[in-house]
mmCIF file of C-alpha atoms in Angstrom:
data_model
loop_
_atom_site.group_PDB
_atom_site.id
_atom_site.type_symbol
_atom_site.label_atom_id
_atom_site.label_comp_id
_atom_site.label_asym_id
_atom_site.label_seq_id
_atom_site.Cartn_x
_atom_site.Cartn_y
_atom_site.Cartn_z
ATOM 1 C CA UNK A 1 -138.910 13.797 41.126
ATOM 2 C CA UNK A 2 -141.250 16.694 40.367
ATOM 3 C CA UNK A 3 -144.160 14.438 41.325
ATOM 4 C CA UNK A 4 -143.121 14.273 44.978
ATOM 5 C CA UNK A 5 -145.439 17.057 46.276
ATOM 6 C CA UNK A 6 -148.384 15.350 44.547
ATOM 7 C CA UNK A 7 -147.360 11.976 46.014
ATOM 8 C CA UNK A 8 -147.286 13.544 49.480
ATOM 9 C CA UNK A 9 -150.687 15.133 48.949
ATOM 10 C CA UNK A 10 -152.094 11.800 47.765
ATOM 11 C CA UNK A 11 -150.797 10.110 50.925
ATOM 12 C CA UNK A 12 -152.452 12.598 53.252
ATOM 13 C CA UNK A 13 -154.917 10.920 55.522
ATOM 14 C CA UNK A 14 -158.443 12.226 56.087
ATOM 15 C CA UNK A 15 -157.528 12.643 59.778
ATOM 16 C CA UNK A 16 -155.934 16.032 58.934
ATOM 17 C CA UNK A 17 -152.539 15.157 60.382
ATOM 18 C CA UNK A 18 -149.941 17.919 60.242
ATOM 19 C CA UNK A 19 -147.441 17.639 57.372
ATOM 20 C CA UNK A 20 -144.615 20.136 56.795
ATOM 21 C CA UNK A 21 -143.085 19.722 53.311
ATOM 22 C CA UNK A 22 -139.909 21.667 52.542
ATOM 23 C CA UNK A 23 -138.006 21.942 49.254
ATOM 24 C CA UNK A 24 -134.264 22.567 49.550
ATOM 25 C CA UNK A 25 -132.576 23.690 46.331
ATOM 26 C CA UNK A 26 -128.947 23.836 45.227
ATOM 27 C CA UNK A 27 -128.265 26.705 42.800
ATOM 28 C CA UNK A 28 -125.290 27.606 40.619
ATOM 29 C CA UNK A 29 -125.228 30.917 38.730
ATOM 30 C CA UNK A 30 -128.810 31.510 39.949
ATOM 31 C CA UNK A 31 -129.972 28.341 38.159
ATOM 32 C CA UNK A 32 -131.316 25.326 40.022
ATOM 33 C CA UNK A 33 -128.935 22.379 39.765
ATOM 34 C CA UNK A 34 -130.985 20.052 41.973
ATOM 35 C CA UNK A 35 -133.518 19.852 44.797
ATOM 36 C CA UNK A 36 -134.498 17.539 47.634
ATOM 37 C CA UNK A 37 -137.676 17.337 49.707
ATOM 38 C CA UNK A 38 -137.980 16.803 53.451
ATOM 39 C CA UNK A 39 -141.311 16.291 55.170
ATOM 40 C CA UNK A 40 -142.017 16.298 58.900
ATOM 41 C CA UNK A 41 -145.306 14.562 59.626
ATOM 42 C CA UNK A 42 -147.544 13.495 62.493
ATOM 43 C CA UNK A 43 -148.125 10.192 60.689
ATOM 44 C CA UNK A 44 -147.299 7.550 63.302
ATOM 45 C CA UNK A 45 -145.810 5.253 60.632
ATOM 46 C CA UNK A 46 -143.060 7.726 59.647
ATOM 47 C CA UNK A 47 -139.659 6.803 61.104
ATOM 48 C CA UNK A 48 -136.075 8.048 61.066
ATOM 49 C CA UNK A 49 -135.081 4.835 59.233
ATOM 50 C CA UNK A 50 -135.281 4.304 55.481
ATOM 51 C CA UNK A 51 -138.811 3.237 54.554
ATOM 52 C CA UNK A 52 -139.667 2.605 50.902
ATOM 53 C CA UNK A 53 -143.331 3.357 51.701
ATOM 54 C CA UNK A 54 -142.421 6.958 52.612
ATOM 55 C CA UNK A 55 -138.910 7.831 51.391
ATOM 56 C CA UNK A 56 -137.860 8.264 47.763
ATOM 57 C CA UNK A 57 -134.395 7.130 46.631
ATOM 58 C CA UNK A 58 -132.295 9.716 44.773
ATOM 59 C CA UNK A 59 -131.745 9.217 41.050
ATOM 60 C CA UNK A 60 -128.496 10.920 39.998
ATOM 61 C CA UNK A 61 -128.614 13.614 37.343
ATOM 62 C CA UNK A 62 -126.034 15.184 35.042
ATOM 63 C CA UNK A 63 -125.710 18.383 37.078
ATOM 64 C CA UNK A 64 -124.875 18.694 40.755
ATOM 65 C CA UNK A 65 -126.818 16.383 43.066
ATOM 66 C CA UNK A 66 -128.367 17.273 46.438
ATOM 67 C CA UNK A 67 -129.924 14.671 48.729
ATOM 68 C CA UNK A 68 -130.644 13.845 52.346
ATOM 69 C CA UNK A 69 -129.054 10.784 53.907
ATOM 70 C CA UNK A 70 -130.333 7.922 56.036
ATOM 71 C CA UNK A 71 -127.332 5.662 56.535
ATOM 72 C CA UNK A 72 -126.074 4.866 53.016
ATOM 73 C CA UNK A 73 -129.418 5.763 51.401
ATOM 74 C CA UNK A 74 -129.338 8.920 49.267
ATOM 75 C CA UNK A 75 -132.868 10.350 49.244
ATOM 76 C CA UNK A 76 -134.685 12.738 46.937
ATOM 77 C CA UNK A 77 -137.513 12.784 49.491
ATOM 78 C CA UNK A 78 -137.220 12.044 53.190
ATOM 79 C CA UNK A 79 -140.344 11.694 55.372
ATOM 80 C CA UNK A 80 -139.622 11.976 59.105
ATOM 81 C CA UNK A 81 -141.617 12.186 62.341
ATOM 82 C CA UNK A 82 -142.662 15.685 63.429
ATOM 83 C CA UNK A 83 -139.891 16.445 65.933
ATOM 84 C CA UNK A 84 -136.661 18.411 66.247
ATOM 85 C CA UNK A 85 -134.055 16.626 64.171
ATOM 86 C CA UNK A 86 -130.797 17.074 62.268
ATOM 87 C CA UNK A 87 -130.900 15.652 58.740
ATOM 88 C CA UNK A 88 -127.527 14.851 57.124
ATOM 89 C CA UNK A 89 -127.191 16.196 53.572
ATOM 90 C CA UNK A 90 -124.972 15.061 50.734
ATOM 91 C CA UNK A 91 -123.839 16.750 47.549
ATOM 92 C CA UNK A 92 -122.168 15.517 44.411
ATOM 93 C CA UNK A 93 -120.549 18.441 42.624
ATOM 94 C CA UNK A 94 -119.686 17.953 38.939
ATOM 95 C CA UNK A 95 -118.197 21.428 38.362
ATOM 96 C CA UNK A 96 -116.295 23.232 41.125
ATOM 97 C CA UNK A 97 -117.617 26.700 41.901
ATOM 98 C CA UNK A 98 -119.952 28.809 43.964
ATOM 99 C CA UNK A 99 -123.231 27.138 44.996
ATOM 100 C CA UNK A 100 -126.234 28.418 46.948
ATOM 101 C CA UNK A 101 -128.586 26.476 49.238
ATOM 102 C CA UNK A 102 -132.103 27.925 49.242
ATOM 103 C CA UNK A 103 -135.635 27.153 50.467
ATOM 104 C CA UNK A 104 -137.620 29.235 47.962
ATOM 105 C CA UNK A 105 -141.036 28.092 49.228
ATOM 106 C CA UNK A 106 -140.343 28.932 52.872
ATOM 107 C CA UNK A 107 -140.005 26.421 55.650
ATOM 108 C CA UNK A 108 -143.604 25.324 56.261
ATOM 109 C CA UNK A 109 -143.688 26.477 59.899
ATOM 110 C CA UNK A 110 -140.345 24.864 60.709
ATOM 111 C CA UNK A 111 -137.143 26.636 61.731
ATOM 112 C CA UNK A 112 -134.668 25.259 59.187
ATOM 113 C CA UNK A 113 -130.970 25.969 59.658
ATOM 114 C CA UNK A 114 -128.349 24.776 57.209
ATOM 115 C CA UNK A 115 -125.274 23.602 59.112
ATOM 116 C CA UNK A 116 -121.862 23.785 57.425
ATOM 117 C CA UNK A 117 -119.577 21.707 59.638
ATOM 118 C CA UNK A 118 -116.439 22.808 57.745
ATOM 119 C CA UNK A 119 -116.982 26.527 58.416
ATOM 120 C CA UNK A 120 -118.872 25.901 61.686
ATOM 121 C CA UNK A 121 -121.797 28.098 60.569
ATOM 122 C CA UNK A 122 -125.574 27.844 60.823
ATOM 123 C CA UNK A 123 -127.844 29.747 58.425
ATOM 124 C CA UNK A 124 -131.572 30.202 58.992
ATOM 125 C CA UNK A 125 -132.921 29.407 55.513
ATOM 126 C CA UNK A 126 -136.167 31.285 56.140
ATOM 127 C CA UNK A 127 -134.165 34.511 56.370
ATOM 128 C CA UNK A 128 -131.140 33.895 54.125
ATOM 129 C CA UNK A 129 -129.706 31.642 51.468
ATOM 130 C CA UNK A 130 -126.300 30.070 52.086
ATOM 131 C CA UNK A 131 -123.612 30.481 49.416
ATOM 132 C CA UNK A 132 -120.370 28.501 49.485
ATOM 133 C CA UNK A 133 -117.544 27.546 47.109
ATOM 134 C CA UNK A 134 -117.464 23.780 46.595
ATOM 135 C CA UNK A 135 -114.839 21.583 44.919
ATOM 136 C CA UNK A 136 -115.823 18.865 42.458
ATOM 137 C CA UNK A 137 -116.565 15.528 44.118
ATOM 138 C CA UNK A 138 -118.847 13.864 46.657
ATOM 139 C CA UNK A 139 -119.325 15.174 50.171
ATOM 140 C CA UNK A 140 -121.649 13.352 52.565
ATOM 141 C CA UNK A 141 -120.418 14.839 55.839
ATOM 142 C CA UNK A 142 -120.082 18.624 55.443
ATOM 143 C CA UNK A 143 -123.750 19.720 55.506
ATOM 144 C CA UNK A 144 -126.866 19.014 57.558
ATOM 145 C CA UNK A 145 -130.280 20.574 58.023
ATOM 146 C CA UNK A 146 -131.424 21.295 61.589
ATOM 147 C CA UNK A 147 -135.240 21.271 61.778
ATOM 148 C CA UNK A 148 -137.233 22.609 64.741
ATOM 149 C CA UNK A 149 -141.036 22.493 64.409
ATOM 150 C CA UNK A 150 -141.700 24.779 67.385
ATOM 151 C CA UNK A 151 -141.315 28.021 65.428
ATOM 152 C CA UNK A 152 -144.232 29.580 63.589
ATOM 153 C CA UNK A 153 -142.671 31.504 60.682
ATOM 154 C CA UNK A 154 -144.706 29.977 57.886
ATOM 155 C CA UNK A 155 -143.912 31.694 54.621
ATOM 156 C CA UNK A 156 -141.466 33.923 52.801
ATOM 157 C CA UNK A 157 -141.810 35.609 49.447
ATOM 158 C CA UNK A 158 -139.631 37.958 47.402
ATOM 159 C CA UNK A 159 -141.917 40.873 46.573
ATOM 160 C CA UNK A 160 -139.672 43.192 44.556
ATOM 161 C CA UNK A 161 -136.845 45.656 44.605
ATOM 162 C CA UNK A 162 -136.812 48.328 47.301
ATOM 163 C CA UNK A 163 -136.773 52.051 46.647
ATOM 164 C CA UNK A 164 -136.943 54.078 43.478
ATOM 165 C CA UNK A 165 -133.195 53.968 42.891
ATOM 166 C CA UNK A 166 -133.396 50.274 41.844
ATOM 167 C CA UNK A 167 -130.302 49.316 43.806
ATOM 168 C CA UNK A 168 -131.255 45.699 43.333
ATOM 169 C CA UNK A 169 -131.968 45.123 47.046
ATOM 170 C CA UNK A 170 -134.778 42.596 47.310
ATOM 171 C CA UNK A 171 -137.591 43.100 49.795
ATOM 172 C CA UNK A 172 -138.873 39.854 51.315
ATOM 173 C CA UNK A 173 -142.275 39.303 52.941
ATOM 174 C CA UNK A 174 -142.613 36.957 55.948
ATOM 175 C CA UNK A 175 -145.664 35.655 57.799
ATOM 176 C CA UNK A 176 -144.721 34.880 61.419
ATOM 177 C CA UNK A 177 -147.457 33.937 63.904
ATOM 178 C CA UNK A 178 -149.952 35.223 61.332
ATOM 179 C CA UNK A 179 -148.352 38.716 61.302
ATOM 180 C CA UNK A 180 -146.759 40.428 58.313
ATOM 181 C CA UNK A 181 -143.048 41.335 58.382
ATOM 182 C CA UNK A 182 -140.800 42.794 55.675
ATOM 183 C CA UNK A 183 -137.033 42.347 55.368
ATOM 184 C CA UNK A 184 -134.660 44.807 53.667
ATOM 185 C CA UNK A 185 -130.881 44.950 54.080
ATOM 186 C CA UNK A 186 -131.073 41.972 56.441
ATOM 187 C CA UNK A 187 -133.356 43.838 58.901
ATOM 188 C CA UNK A 188 -136.814 42.482 59.722
ATOM 189 C CA UNK A 189 -139.587 45.134 60.108
ATOM 190 C CA UNK A 190 -143.125 44.687 61.423
ATOM 191 C CA UNK A 191 -146.125 46.295 59.697
ATOM 192 C CA UNK A 192 -145.540 49.565 61.626
ATOM 193 C CA UNK A 193 -141.954 49.796 60.361
ATOM 194 C CA UNK A 194 -140.284 48.798 63.637
#
């Protein structure tokens, strides 16, 4: 639901507890097919179990579906305690093809790695998207999201194409520990170009 960020904001307590909200998207042909939200919070009532006061059940759509899992519950939004955790992910693919997992808003101060158990790979979604060819069907055991709140990389933004030759290489801006970094060709540079 597109209202989820507003629902989370409305639930924030005046005690200024820490809440890390992340949006994971599934893209096909550079178009968003679906998204799911995961929040890590200091709220003492958040649990790793399904809780209808915090978690939001997934409503299937006509395109591909992406959701987190708690047992048999498919979730559009999953609110968890602020701790290192691995969140199982599920996908329902309507049309076989190449799909990309992305966190376009950054990772809210959390190190977020997409795990693909079939290829035995881990991709840091703050630095890279993960693209994979998927067959049509349901898969609730191939992917997971490893979340570690101890890292301090807080934002990422595509800021434009690099160079005058317009080779299409995107430059990305990162804020890590309050310091500016730029990434081009997969290399991370600090403000002095190192």
